[in-house]
Short mmCIF file of C-alpha atoms in Angstrom, two decimals:
data_model
loop_
_atom_site.label_atom_id
_atom_site.label_comp_id
_atom_site.label_asym_id
_atom_site.label_seq_id
_atom_site.Cartn_x
_atom_site.Cartn_y
_atom_site.Cartn_z
CA MET A 1 17.12 2.67 -103.69
CA SER A 2 15.38 -0.52 -102.60
CA GLY A 3 14.65 -3.46 -104.88
CA GLY A 4 11.25 -4.16 -106.33
CA LEU A 5 8.79 -6.92 -105.52
CA ASP A 6 10.29 -10.24 -106.58
CA ALA A 7 9.00 -13.70 -105.67
CA ALA A 8 10.97 -13.78 -102.40
CA ARG A 9 9.67 -10.39 -101.28
CA ALA A 10 6.14 -11.29 -102.37
CA GLY A 11 6.41 -14.38 -100.18
CA ALA A 12 7.73 -12.19 -97.35
CA TRP A 13 4.73 -9.89 -97.87
CA VAL A 14 2.30 -12.76 -97.39
CA ARG A 15 4.13 -14.13 -94.34
CA ARG A 16 4.32 -10.66 -92.78
CA LEU A 17 0.58 -10.21 -93.35
CA ALA A 18 -0.08 -13.58 -91.71
CA GLU A 19 1.97 -12.39 -88.70
CA LEU A 20 0.13 -9.08 -88.46
CA VAL A 21 -3.26 -10.81 -88.72
CA GLN A 22 -2.22 -13.27 -86.01
CA GLU A 23 -1.09 -10.43 -83.73
CA ARG A 24 -4.19 -8.35 -84.27
CA LYS A 25 -6.92 -10.91 -84.83
CA ASP A 26 -8.67 -10.15 -81.53
CA GLU A 27 -8.67 -6.47 -82.36
CA LEU A 28 -10.19 -7.15 -85.80
CA THR A 29 -12.83 -9.36 -84.22
CA ASP A 30 -13.61 -6.70 -81.61
CA LEU A 31 -14.10 -4.15 -84.39
CA ASP A 32 -16.49 -6.59 -86.08
CA ARG A 33 -18.53 -7.25 -82.91
CA PRO A 34 -20.72 -4.14 -82.71
CA ILE A 35 -21.47 -3.95 -86.44
CA GLY A 36 -21.00 -7.45 -87.82
CA ASP A 37 -20.85 -10.95 -86.42
CA SER A 38 -17.54 -10.90 -84.56
CA ASP A 39 -15.49 -13.17 -86.76
CA HIS A 40 -13.36 -11.02 -89.06
CA GLY A 41 -10.09 -11.75 -87.26
CA VAL A 42 -10.81 -15.46 -86.96
CA ASN A 43 -11.74 -15.75 -90.65
CA LEU A 44 -8.70 -13.87 -91.92
CA HIS A 45 -6.44 -15.85 -89.63
CA ARG A 46 -7.83 -19.10 -91.07
CA GLY A 47 -7.32 -17.73 -94.59
CA MET A 48 -3.75 -16.54 -94.00
CA THR A 49 -2.81 -19.90 -92.49
CA ALA A 50 -4.06 -21.52 -95.71
CA ALA A 51 -2.26 -18.90 -97.80
CA VAL A 52 1.08 -19.58 -96.13
CA ALA A 53 0.52 -23.32 -96.56
CA ALA A 54 -0.18 -22.77 -100.27
CA LEU A 55 3.10 -20.88 -100.61
CA ASP A 56 5.05 -23.56 -98.75
CA ALA A 57 3.57 -26.25 -100.96
CA GLY A 58 3.91 -24.50 -104.32
CA ASP A 59 6.99 -22.25 -104.08
CA PRO A 60 5.75 -19.95 -106.90
CA ALA A 61 8.54 -18.50 -109.09
CA THR A 62 7.26 -14.98 -109.75
CA PRO A 63 5.55 -12.32 -107.60
CA GLY A 64 2.50 -12.62 -109.87
CA ALA A 65 2.30 -16.36 -109.21
CA VAL A 66 2.66 -15.77 -105.44
CA LEU A 67 -0.27 -13.37 -105.35
CA THR A 68 -2.43 -15.57 -107.60
CA ALA A 69 -1.80 -18.62 -105.40
CA VAL A 70 -2.53 -16.70 -102.22
CA GLY A 71 -5.68 -15.17 -103.70
CA SER A 72 -6.97 -18.59 -104.68
CA ALA A 73 -6.24 -19.97 -101.20
CA LEU A 74 -8.21 -17.13 -99.61
CA VAL A 75 -11.23 -17.70 -101.88
CA SER A 76 -11.11 -21.42 -101.05
CA LYS A 77 -10.74 -21.10 -97.29
CA VAL A 78 -12.23 -17.91 -95.88
CA GLY A 79 -15.86 -17.74 -96.98
CA GLY A 80 -18.07 -14.83 -96.00
CA ALA A 81 -17.49 -11.60 -97.89
CA SER A 82 -13.80 -11.33 -96.99
CA GLY A 83 -12.78 -14.49 -98.87
CA PRO A 84 -14.05 -13.48 -102.31
CA LEU A 85 -13.07 -9.83 -101.88
CA TYR A 86 -9.50 -10.35 -100.60
CA GLY A 87 -9.02 -13.37 -102.84
CA THR A 88 -10.16 -11.48 -105.93
CA ALA A 89 -8.02 -8.48 -105.02
CA LEU A 90 -4.84 -10.56 -104.77
CA ARG A 91 -5.64 -12.67 -107.83
CA ARG A 92 -6.25 -9.53 -109.91
CA ALA A 93 -3.00 -8.01 -108.62
CA GLY A 94 -1.14 -11.21 -109.45
CA LYS A 95 -2.61 -11.32 -112.93
CA ALA A 96 -1.67 -7.68 -113.52
CA LEU A 97 1.97 -8.45 -112.62
CA GLY A 98 2.04 -11.13 -115.32
CA ASP A 99 5.20 -13.21 -115.71
CA ALA A 100 7.61 -10.45 -114.68
CA GLY A 101 10.31 -11.51 -112.24
CA GLU A 102 10.24 -8.20 -110.39
CA ALA A 103 7.82 -5.30 -110.04
CA GLY A 104 8.93 -1.68 -109.58
CA THR A 105 6.76 1.13 -108.25
CA PRO A 106 4.75 1.71 -111.49
CA GLU A 107 3.99 -2.02 -111.79
CA LEU A 108 2.97 -2.20 -108.13
CA ALA A 109 0.67 0.76 -108.62
CA ARG A 110 -0.91 -0.92 -111.66
CA ALA A 111 -1.33 -4.20 -109.77
CA LEU A 112 -3.01 -2.57 -106.78
CA ARG A 113 -5.22 -0.54 -109.13
CA ALA A 114 -6.32 -3.82 -110.74
CA ALA A 115 -7.00 -5.24 -107.25
CA LEU A 116 -9.16 -2.22 -106.38
CA GLU A 117 -11.10 -2.49 -109.64
CA GLY A 118 -11.72 -6.19 -109.01
CA VAL A 119 -13.08 -5.51 -105.53
CA VAL A 120 -15.30 -2.67 -106.70
CA LYS A 121 -16.69 -4.78 -109.55
CA LEU A 122 -17.43 -7.73 -107.25
CA GLY A 123 -18.72 -5.95 -104.14
CA GLY A 124 -20.16 -2.81 -105.69
CA ALA A 125 -18.84 -0.57 -102.90
CA GLN A 126 -17.70 2.99 -103.55
CA PRO A 127 -15.44 5.20 -101.41
CA GLY A 128 -17.44 6.45 -98.43
CA ASP A 129 -19.49 3.25 -97.97
CA ALA A 130 -17.34 2.17 -94.97
CA THR A 131 -15.70 -0.87 -96.52
CA LEU A 132 -12.19 -2.01 -97.38
CA VAL A 133 -12.38 0.24 -100.47
CA ASP A 134 -11.89 3.19 -98.12
CA ALA A 135 -8.43 1.89 -97.24
CA LEU A 136 -7.47 0.37 -100.60
CA ALA A 137 -8.40 3.36 -102.80
CA PRO A 138 -6.16 5.89 -100.98
CA ALA A 139 -3.34 3.32 -100.96
CA VAL A 140 -3.60 2.97 -104.74
CA GLU A 141 -3.64 6.74 -105.17
CA ALA A 142 -0.56 7.07 -102.96
CA LEU A 143 1.26 4.40 -105.00
CA GLU A 144 0.36 6.15 -108.24
CA ALA A 145 1.57 9.48 -106.88
CA ALA A 146 4.81 7.82 -105.75
CA ALA A 147 5.26 6.27 -109.20
CA GLY A 148 4.81 9.74 -110.70
CA ARG A 149 7.55 11.10 -108.40
CA GLY A 150 9.85 8.21 -109.22
CA ASP A 151 9.92 6.90 -105.61
CA ASP A 152 11.51 3.52 -105.01
CA PRO A 153 9.12 0.64 -104.13
CA ALA A 154 9.81 0.69 -100.37
CA ALA A 155 9.17 4.42 -100.08
CA ALA A 156 6.08 4.10 -102.26
CA ALA A 157 4.69 1.23 -100.17
CA ARG A 158 5.37 3.19 -96.98
CA ALA A 159 3.36 6.11 -98.33
CA ALA A 160 0.59 3.71 -99.40
CA ALA A 161 0.49 2.07 -95.96
CA GLY A 162 0.13 5.47 -94.31
CA ALA A 163 -2.69 6.38 -96.69
CA ALA A 164 -4.47 3.06 -96.07
CA GLU A 165 -4.23 3.53 -92.29
CA GLU A 166 -5.65 7.03 -92.54
CA GLY A 167 -8.39 5.70 -94.82
CA ALA A 168 -9.27 3.00 -92.30
CA LEU A 169 -9.48 5.56 -89.47
CA ALA A 170 -11.70 7.75 -91.65
CA THR A 171 -14.37 5.02 -91.83
CA THR A 172 -15.27 5.59 -88.15
CA PRO A 173 -17.93 8.28 -88.63
CA MET A 174 -19.30 6.75 -91.84
CA VAL A 175 -22.71 5.09 -92.16
CA ALA A 176 -22.06 1.69 -93.76
CA ARG A 177 -23.79 1.11 -97.06
CA LYS A 178 -22.43 -2.29 -98.01
CA GLY A 179 -21.88 -5.53 -96.16
CA ARG A 180 -23.47 -6.69 -92.95
CA ALA A 181 -22.84 -3.40 -91.12
CA SER A 182 -25.24 -1.70 -93.54
CA TYR A 183 -28.18 -3.44 -91.83
CA LEU A 184 -27.56 -1.25 -88.80
CA GLY A 185 -28.25 1.94 -90.73
CA GLU A 186 -27.28 5.04 -88.75
CA ARG A 187 -26.20 2.83 -85.84
CA SER A 188 -23.19 1.70 -87.88
CA ALA A 189 -21.64 5.17 -87.57
CA GLY A 190 -18.97 5.54 -84.88
CA HIS A 191 -17.25 2.22 -85.64
CA GLN A 192 -14.04 1.76 -87.61
CA ASP A 193 -14.63 -0.73 -90.42
CA PRO A 194 -12.88 -4.07 -89.78
CA GLY A 195 -12.31 -4.75 -93.50
CA ALA A 196 -10.67 -1.35 -94.01
CA THR A 197 -8.54 -2.04 -90.94
CA SER A 198 -7.29 -5.41 -92.20
CA THR A 199 -6.66 -3.88 -95.64
CA ALA A 200 -4.37 -1.34 -93.98
CA LEU A 201 -2.50 -4.33 -92.48
CA LEU A 202 -2.17 -5.79 -95.99
CA VAL A 203 -0.51 -2.64 -97.30
CA ARG A 204 1.63 -2.22 -94.16
CA ALA A 205 2.87 -5.80 -94.65
CA LEU A 206 3.93 -4.90 -98.21
CA ALA A 207 5.92 -1.93 -96.92
CA ASP A 208 7.56 -4.10 -94.24
CA ALA A 209 8.47 -6.76 -96.80
CA LEU A 210 10.01 -4.26 -99.22
CA GLU A 211 12.05 -2.73 -96.38
CA GLY A 212 13.25 -6.16 -95.41
CA ALA A 213 11.59 -5.84 -92.00
CA MET B 1 -21.60 -18.82 -71.85
CA LYS B 2 -21.51 -22.58 -71.31
CA LYS B 3 -21.60 -24.72 -74.45
CA LEU B 4 -21.38 -28.41 -75.33
CA LEU B 5 -18.12 -28.28 -77.26
CA ASN B 6 -14.72 -29.88 -77.55
CA ASP B 7 -12.34 -27.56 -79.40
CA PRO B 8 -14.54 -24.73 -80.78
CA ALA B 9 -12.45 -24.86 -83.99
CA ASP B 10 -13.76 -28.39 -84.62
CA ALA B 11 -17.44 -27.60 -83.91
CA VAL B 12 -18.67 -27.57 -87.52
CA THR B 13 -16.73 -30.70 -88.52
CA GLU B 14 -17.87 -32.64 -85.46
CA ALA B 15 -21.47 -31.53 -85.93
CA LEU B 16 -21.33 -32.83 -89.51
CA ARG B 17 -19.99 -36.19 -88.32
CA GLY B 18 -22.89 -36.27 -85.85
CA LEU B 19 -25.36 -35.39 -88.60
CA ALA B 20 -24.01 -38.27 -90.70
CA ALA B 21 -24.35 -40.69 -87.78
CA ALA B 22 -27.92 -39.57 -87.06
CA HIS B 23 -29.10 -39.54 -90.68
CA PRO B 24 -27.95 -42.42 -92.87
CA GLU B 25 -30.30 -41.09 -95.56
CA LEU B 26 -27.79 -38.27 -96.01
CA SER B 27 -24.37 -38.50 -97.56
CA VAL B 28 -21.99 -36.19 -95.69
CA ASP B 29 -18.58 -35.24 -97.04
CA VAL B 30 -17.17 -33.99 -93.74
CA ASP B 31 -13.87 -32.66 -95.14
CA ALA B 32 -15.43 -30.74 -98.02
CA LYS B 33 -18.51 -29.81 -95.90
CA VAL B 34 -21.06 -30.89 -98.48
CA VAL B 35 -24.29 -32.72 -97.55
CA THR B 36 -26.24 -34.54 -100.27
CA ARG B 37 -29.01 -37.13 -100.46
CA ALA B 38 -27.50 -40.60 -100.05
CA SER B 39 -29.66 -41.72 -103.00
CA GLY B 40 -27.61 -39.54 -105.37
CA PRO B 41 -28.82 -37.27 -108.18
CA THR B 42 -32.10 -38.04 -109.92
CA ARG B 43 -31.77 -38.30 -113.69
CA GLY B 44 -33.68 -35.50 -115.42
CA LYS B 45 -34.56 -33.69 -112.17
CA VAL B 46 -33.25 -30.20 -111.46
CA GLY B 47 -30.87 -30.27 -108.49
CA LEU B 48 -31.55 -27.84 -105.63
CA VAL B 49 -28.54 -26.52 -103.72
CA SER B 50 -28.52 -24.12 -100.80
CA GLY B 51 -26.06 -23.24 -98.13
CA GLY B 52 -24.92 -20.66 -95.67
CA GLY B 53 -23.16 -20.25 -92.39
CA SER B 54 -23.49 -22.89 -89.70
CA GLY B 55 -25.37 -21.97 -86.53
CA HIS B 56 -28.78 -21.79 -88.27
CA GLU B 57 -29.65 -25.47 -87.86
CA PRO B 58 -31.71 -27.18 -89.12
CA LEU B 59 -31.22 -24.75 -92.05
CA HIS B 60 -29.85 -25.94 -94.54
CA ALA B 61 -28.56 -29.50 -94.13
CA GLY B 62 -31.71 -30.47 -92.19
CA PHE B 63 -33.75 -29.78 -95.32
CA VAL B 64 -31.88 -32.15 -97.62
CA GLY B 65 -34.11 -34.99 -98.80
CA HIS B 66 -37.11 -35.92 -100.92
CA GLY B 67 -39.24 -32.89 -101.73
CA MET B 68 -36.68 -30.30 -100.68
CA LEU B 69 -32.94 -29.83 -101.25
CA ASP B 70 -30.56 -32.12 -103.07
CA ALA B 71 -27.52 -30.63 -101.36
CA ALA B 72 -26.50 -28.17 -98.67
CA CYS B 73 -23.16 -26.47 -98.03
CA PRO B 74 -22.61 -25.50 -94.39
CA GLY B 75 -19.97 -22.81 -93.88
CA GLU B 76 -18.12 -21.92 -90.71
CA VAL B 77 -20.35 -20.49 -87.94
CA PHE B 78 -22.26 -17.50 -89.38
CA THR B 79 -19.84 -17.42 -92.33
CA SER B 80 -20.93 -18.33 -95.82
CA PRO B 81 -19.43 -21.44 -97.40
CA VAL B 82 -16.74 -21.12 -100.08
CA PRO B 83 -17.19 -21.54 -103.87
CA ASP B 84 -15.36 -24.91 -103.90
CA GLN B 85 -18.06 -26.42 -101.67
CA MET B 86 -20.88 -25.07 -103.79
CA LEU B 87 -19.20 -26.23 -106.98
CA GLN B 88 -18.75 -29.74 -105.58
CA ALA B 89 -22.40 -29.81 -104.47
CA THR B 90 -23.56 -28.48 -107.84
CA ARG B 91 -21.64 -31.19 -109.71
CA ALA B 92 -22.92 -33.85 -107.33
CA VAL B 93 -26.63 -33.10 -107.81
CA ASP B 94 -26.68 -32.32 -111.52
CA GLY B 95 -29.02 -34.88 -113.06
CA GLY B 96 -28.66 -33.32 -116.49
CA ALA B 97 -31.50 -30.81 -116.04
CA GLY B 98 -29.45 -28.05 -114.41
CA VAL B 99 -29.07 -26.84 -110.83
CA LEU B 100 -30.88 -24.15 -108.88
CA HIS B 101 -29.00 -22.23 -106.17
CA VAL B 102 -31.13 -20.84 -103.34
CA VAL B 103 -29.13 -17.95 -101.88
CA LYS B 104 -29.89 -15.77 -98.86
CA ASN B 105 -29.14 -12.11 -99.46
CA TYR B 106 -26.06 -11.66 -97.31
CA THR B 107 -22.98 -10.26 -99.04
CA GLY B 108 -20.82 -13.32 -98.38
CA ASP B 109 -23.43 -15.83 -99.53
CA VAL B 110 -24.11 -13.84 -102.69
CA LEU B 111 -20.44 -13.42 -103.65
CA ASN B 112 -19.44 -17.04 -103.03
CA PHE B 113 -22.48 -18.50 -104.83
CA GLN B 114 -21.88 -16.09 -107.72
CA MET B 115 -18.31 -17.37 -108.08
CA ALA B 116 -19.48 -20.99 -107.83
CA ALA B 117 -22.17 -20.43 -110.48
CA GLU B 118 -19.55 -19.00 -112.85
CA MET B 119 -17.25 -21.96 -112.23
CA ALA B 120 -20.13 -24.43 -112.81
CA ASP B 121 -21.08 -22.61 -115.98
CA ASP B 122 -17.46 -23.00 -117.19
CA GLU B 123 -17.90 -26.74 -116.71
CA GLY B 124 -21.12 -26.75 -118.71
CA VAL B 125 -23.58 -27.13 -115.82
CA GLN B 126 -26.56 -24.83 -116.22
CA VAL B 127 -27.18 -22.86 -113.02
CA GLU B 128 -29.96 -20.46 -112.04
CA THR B 129 -30.12 -18.53 -108.79
CA VAL B 130 -33.02 -17.47 -106.58
CA LEU B 131 -32.02 -14.67 -104.21
CA VAL B 132 -34.04 -14.66 -100.99
CA ASP B 133 -34.55 -11.18 -99.50
CA ASP B 134 -37.64 -11.10 -97.30
CA ASP B 135 -36.62 -9.16 -94.20
CA VAL B 136 -38.68 -5.98 -93.83
CA ALA B 137 -36.49 -4.68 -91.01
CA VAL B 138 -33.97 -3.47 -93.57
CA VAL B 139 -35.52 -0.22 -94.67
CA ASP B 140 -34.18 1.89 -97.49
CA SER B 141 -32.45 -1.07 -99.07
CA THR B 142 -31.05 1.03 -101.91
CA TRP B 143 -28.54 2.35 -99.37
CA THR B 144 -27.66 -1.01 -97.84
CA ALA B 145 -26.69 -4.45 -99.05
CA GLY B 146 -30.45 -4.96 -99.48
CA ARG B 147 -32.94 -6.97 -97.46
CA ARG B 148 -31.58 -10.00 -95.68
CA GLY B 149 -32.75 -13.47 -96.54
CA THR B 150 -34.35 -15.18 -93.53
CA GLY B 151 -37.53 -17.27 -93.03
CA ALA B 152 -38.60 -17.18 -96.68
CA THR B 153 -35.63 -19.44 -97.41
CA LEU B 154 -37.55 -22.37 -95.93
CA PHE B 155 -40.66 -21.55 -97.99
CA VAL B 156 -38.61 -21.39 -101.20
CA GLU B 157 -36.78 -24.64 -100.44
CA LYS B 158 -40.03 -26.50 -99.66
CA VAL B 159 -42.20 -25.13 -102.47
CA VAL B 160 -39.55 -25.20 -105.19
CA GLY B 161 -38.33 -28.56 -103.90
CA ALA B 162 -41.79 -30.05 -104.42
CA ALA B 163 -41.99 -28.58 -107.92
CA ALA B 164 -38.53 -29.97 -108.76
CA GLU B 165 -39.64 -33.39 -107.54
CA ARG B 166 -42.56 -33.43 -109.99
CA GLY B 167 -40.16 -32.57 -112.82
CA ASP B 168 -40.53 -28.83 -113.44
CA ALA B 169 -37.83 -27.27 -115.63
CA LEU B 170 -35.00 -25.07 -114.29
CA GLY B 171 -36.39 -21.80 -115.64
CA ASP B 172 -39.85 -22.49 -114.21
CA LEU B 173 -38.39 -23.38 -110.81
CA ALA B 174 -36.38 -20.16 -110.72
CA ALA B 175 -39.51 -18.16 -111.59
CA LEU B 176 -41.51 -20.00 -108.91
CA GLY B 177 -38.80 -19.36 -106.32
CA ARG B 178 -38.80 -15.66 -107.13
CA GLU B 179 -42.60 -15.60 -106.85
CA VAL B 180 -42.42 -17.13 -103.35
CA VAL B 181 -39.81 -14.54 -102.32
CA GLU B 182 -41.91 -11.75 -103.79
CA ARG B 183 -44.94 -12.90 -101.78
CA THR B 184 -43.10 -13.37 -98.46
CA ARG B 185 -41.98 -10.92 -95.79
CA SER B 186 -40.35 -11.57 -92.40
CA PHE B 187 -39.61 -9.71 -89.19
CA GLY B 188 -37.34 -10.84 -86.35
CA VAL B 189 -37.12 -9.96 -82.66
CA ALA B 190 -34.33 -10.96 -80.25
CA LEU B 191 -34.80 -11.26 -76.49
CA THR B 192 -31.19 -12.32 -75.89
CA PRO B 193 -28.02 -12.17 -78.00
CA CYS B 194 -26.08 -15.29 -78.92
CA THR B 195 -22.42 -16.23 -78.54
CA THR B 196 -20.51 -17.89 -81.37
CA PRO B 197 -18.48 -20.96 -80.31
CA GLY B 198 -15.00 -19.89 -79.33
CA SER B 199 -16.00 -16.29 -78.72
CA SER B 200 -15.87 -15.00 -75.17
CA LYS B 201 -18.59 -12.41 -75.65
CA PRO B 202 -22.12 -12.30 -77.10
CA GLY B 203 -22.70 -10.51 -80.42
CA PHE B 204 -24.38 -7.58 -78.73
CA GLU B 205 -25.46 -6.45 -75.29
CA LEU B 206 -29.09 -6.47 -74.26
CA GLY B 207 -30.45 -5.56 -70.83
CA GLU B 208 -32.91 -7.80 -68.94
CA ASP B 209 -35.69 -5.33 -69.71
CA GLN B 210 -34.81 -4.81 -73.36
CA MET B 211 -35.42 -6.44 -76.73
CA GLU B 212 -33.82 -5.95 -80.12
CA LEU B 213 -36.22 -5.26 -83.00
CA GLY B 214 -35.56 -6.15 -86.61
CA VAL B 215 -32.77 -8.69 -86.19
CA GLY B 216 -31.36 -10.99 -88.81
CA ILE B 217 -30.05 -14.47 -88.10
CA HIS B 218 -26.37 -13.91 -87.41
CA GLY B 219 -26.38 -12.53 -83.92
CA GLU B 220 -25.91 -9.08 -85.37
CA PRO B 221 -27.78 -6.22 -83.71
CA GLY B 222 -31.11 -5.15 -85.20
CA ARG B 223 -32.51 -1.79 -86.21
CA SER B 224 -33.32 -0.60 -82.73
CA THR B 225 -33.44 -1.54 -79.09
CA ALA B 226 -36.77 -1.19 -77.30
CA PRO B 227 -38.20 -1.93 -73.85
CA LEU B 228 -39.28 -5.58 -73.56
CA ALA B 229 -42.90 -5.98 -74.66
CA THR B 230 -45.50 -8.73 -74.20
CA ALA B 231 -45.88 -11.58 -76.69
CA ARG B 232 -49.10 -10.01 -77.94
CA GLU B 233 -47.32 -6.71 -78.57
CA ILE B 234 -44.39 -8.46 -80.29
CA ALA B 235 -46.81 -10.39 -82.53
CA GLU B 236 -48.66 -7.19 -83.37
CA ALA B 237 -45.41 -5.31 -84.08
CA SER B 238 -44.10 -8.11 -86.30
CA VAL B 239 -47.31 -8.42 -88.32
CA ALA B 240 -47.67 -4.63 -88.54
CA ALA B 241 -44.13 -4.25 -89.90
CA ILE B 242 -44.89 -6.86 -92.56
CA HIS B 243 -48.34 -5.46 -93.39
CA ASP B 244 -46.89 -1.94 -93.84
CA ASP B 245 -44.57 -3.36 -96.48
CA MET B 246 -46.89 -5.90 -98.11
CA PRO B 247 -50.60 -5.51 -97.40
CA LEU B 248 -51.93 -8.81 -96.06
CA GLU B 249 -54.92 -10.42 -97.71
CA GLY B 250 -56.41 -13.84 -98.32
CA GLU B 251 -54.81 -16.99 -97.02
CA LEU B 252 -51.30 -16.84 -95.59
CA LEU B 253 -48.56 -19.39 -95.21
CA VAL B 254 -47.14 -18.59 -91.76
CA LEU B 255 -43.83 -19.48 -90.14
CA VAL B 256 -43.54 -18.68 -86.44
CA ASN B 257 -39.89 -19.48 -86.07
CA GLY B 258 -37.86 -19.78 -82.89
CA MET B 259 -34.30 -18.49 -83.01
CA GLY B 260 -32.91 -21.45 -81.07
CA GLY B 261 -33.51 -20.48 -77.44
CA THR B 262 -37.26 -20.00 -77.18
CA PRO B 263 -39.51 -22.69 -75.66
CA LEU B 264 -42.22 -24.02 -77.95
CA MET B 265 -44.86 -22.92 -75.44
CA GLU B 266 -43.80 -19.30 -75.91
CA LEU B 267 -43.87 -19.72 -79.68
CA TYR B 268 -47.48 -20.95 -79.42
CA VAL B 269 -48.30 -17.92 -77.25
CA LEU B 270 -46.87 -15.85 -80.09
CA VAL B 271 -48.93 -17.78 -82.65
CA ASP B 272 -52.08 -16.77 -80.76
CA GLY B 273 -51.05 -13.12 -81.11
CA VAL B 274 -50.05 -13.51 -84.78
CA ARG B 275 -53.45 -15.06 -85.56
CA ALA B 276 -55.25 -12.11 -83.96
CA ALA B 277 -53.02 -9.56 -85.71
CA VAL B 278 -53.46 -11.23 -89.09
CA GLU B 279 -57.23 -11.59 -88.76
CA GLY B 280 -57.47 -7.99 -87.56
CA ARG B 281 -56.13 -7.02 -90.98
CA GLY B 282 -58.64 -9.09 -92.92
CA ALA B 283 -56.35 -12.02 -93.76
CA ARG B 284 -56.23 -15.50 -92.28
CA ILE B 285 -53.83 -18.31 -91.61
CA GLY B 286 -54.05 -20.93 -94.36
CA ARG B 287 -51.02 -23.03 -93.41
CA ILE B 288 -48.69 -22.69 -90.43
CA LEU B 289 -45.37 -24.09 -89.25
CA VAL B 290 -44.20 -23.48 -85.68
CA GLY B 291 -40.78 -24.29 -84.24
CA ASP B 292 -37.04 -23.80 -84.56
CA PHE B 293 -36.22 -23.92 -88.27
CA VAL B 294 -33.99 -20.93 -89.08
CA THR B 295 -32.02 -20.33 -85.92
CA SER B 296 -29.27 -18.17 -84.55
CA LEU B 297 -27.48 -20.52 -82.14
CA GLU B 298 -29.05 -20.13 -78.67
CA MET B 299 -30.65 -16.75 -79.28
CA ALA B 300 -34.07 -16.30 -77.67
CA GLY B 301 -36.60 -14.56 -79.86
CA SER B 302 -38.75 -15.09 -82.86
CA MET B 303 -39.08 -14.51 -86.54
CA VAL B 304 -42.48 -14.26 -88.18
CA SER B 305 -42.64 -14.96 -91.92
CA LEU B 306 -45.84 -14.47 -93.89
CA CYS B 307 -46.37 -15.61 -97.48
CA ARG B 308 -49.50 -14.68 -99.42
CA LEU B 309 -50.60 -18.05 -100.72
CA THR B 310 -51.67 -18.96 -104.23
CA PRO B 311 -53.41 -22.29 -104.92
CA GLN B 312 -50.20 -23.52 -106.57
CA ILE B 313 -47.97 -22.54 -103.63
CA ALA B 314 -50.43 -24.17 -101.18
CA GLU B 315 -50.45 -27.40 -103.19
CA LEU B 316 -46.66 -27.53 -103.35
CA TRP B 317 -46.41 -26.73 -99.64
CA ASP B 318 -48.69 -29.70 -98.88
CA ALA B 319 -46.70 -32.07 -101.12
CA PRO B 320 -44.77 -34.87 -99.39
CA VAL B 321 -41.41 -34.04 -97.85
CA GLN B 322 -38.92 -36.30 -96.12
CA THR B 323 -35.91 -34.56 -94.61
CA PRO B 324 -34.32 -34.64 -91.14
CA ALA B 325 -36.16 -31.50 -89.98
CA LEU B 326 -39.31 -31.42 -92.08
CA ARG B 327 -41.39 -34.42 -93.01
CA TRP B 328 -44.98 -35.07 -93.87
CA GLY B 329 -47.20 -36.93 -96.31
CA ARG B 330 -44.87 -39.72 -97.31
#
């Protein structure tokens, strides 16, 4: 039975995500090239650098405060569509966690559900539009199913990461209906969505942090 | 791709320092990336704020000055600015009569300006937004993020800027801006792709004998790739695409815009074709602007924007303007 998400593990989540983005920023940018403007990896890398700096400067005391601080840093530094969408997602998740010192699987599921609702409200995308929603929605569903089974947080996050990765892969044949890729119409099909791909990294980083990786 | 750069990561910051050095009539906050008129806000005048990714110069900072914008927020290259910038600009230009945001319809621009408008509203600054979406290449916009905002942005900034200068109220300026958008359509063609600073590869591949039809202004691919045509054929295709969407009639305000890498001579060759295509459809050129105004780094190609003039829009277009990139009558 692993522990839940406390402030230390939330910090580890953010730092692990920064590492994964750094490692895979060229790949994210390459995914963005044929359908967008080839900067997704660069933008997220800039945002995660700011997010880690915000954590170092503020040392937030609860997991909710960690996610709120990181969300605000992303909104302030990234720009484009990714900044508001990722920033809102993390801020909503942080707000949903409230002042609690530690989040178990049901609380994590509620937080990620709040993140998904925030993104959908802001961006207007639905599942199947080839956006980050196609990775985040299955991750939320996997977390909720895990909460129903009584899985511990690490196992639940692992299942969610797998679901997000599958969701990201499933965007490949889709015709994009939101974001810049939508301007390509049918030509957007055949490309994995960069936002869904980086969202899968976000959930994988959570699983890594909860496993102490 | 060879470029005049130091560290690509510093390109936007260094360009802003250069802009400040070249234009003492502008006040440039290099760290926050906010450009305002050095003269400060005008009491009782509505402030006009626009912004968007860098790489489209002179849009938007080049249009800050008398008769146009009060502030511009340049983002990273082809990336919209962040809400903090827009909020700072909004505060800086509020002369007590409210602030109008001119926003190009790209997801990032829309989301960030929306957040900034909410934050400004929380602080008690009245904000209205004009969304520019003039690009006819985006068909079936109910299934996409909607039409992109391109050349009409300049028309809105000039016409609404002149109306703001004479003291029109915020609500009237927003309505006027929407009328200009409603009456304007644009169509873009790329002959070459462009390469963002720091990137090793261009945004898309295009053969020597090919062109990209229906492009936006971010180096993204267009709707289709076609064999390279003559200037006359490109002019005809551009005007036809616009006419199919918005029948042309009467006098038109015309922008024949270079995308950053097209010689002025070629743009004038295109103008000759646009004139013929417009007149062939029973309309005529009432006002025209030719040159690089809404660019996409070093991309070769063109964007034709046509606005069906009204007497009021023509009068405001002719009104004096004094900005780094557009100036007449003053």
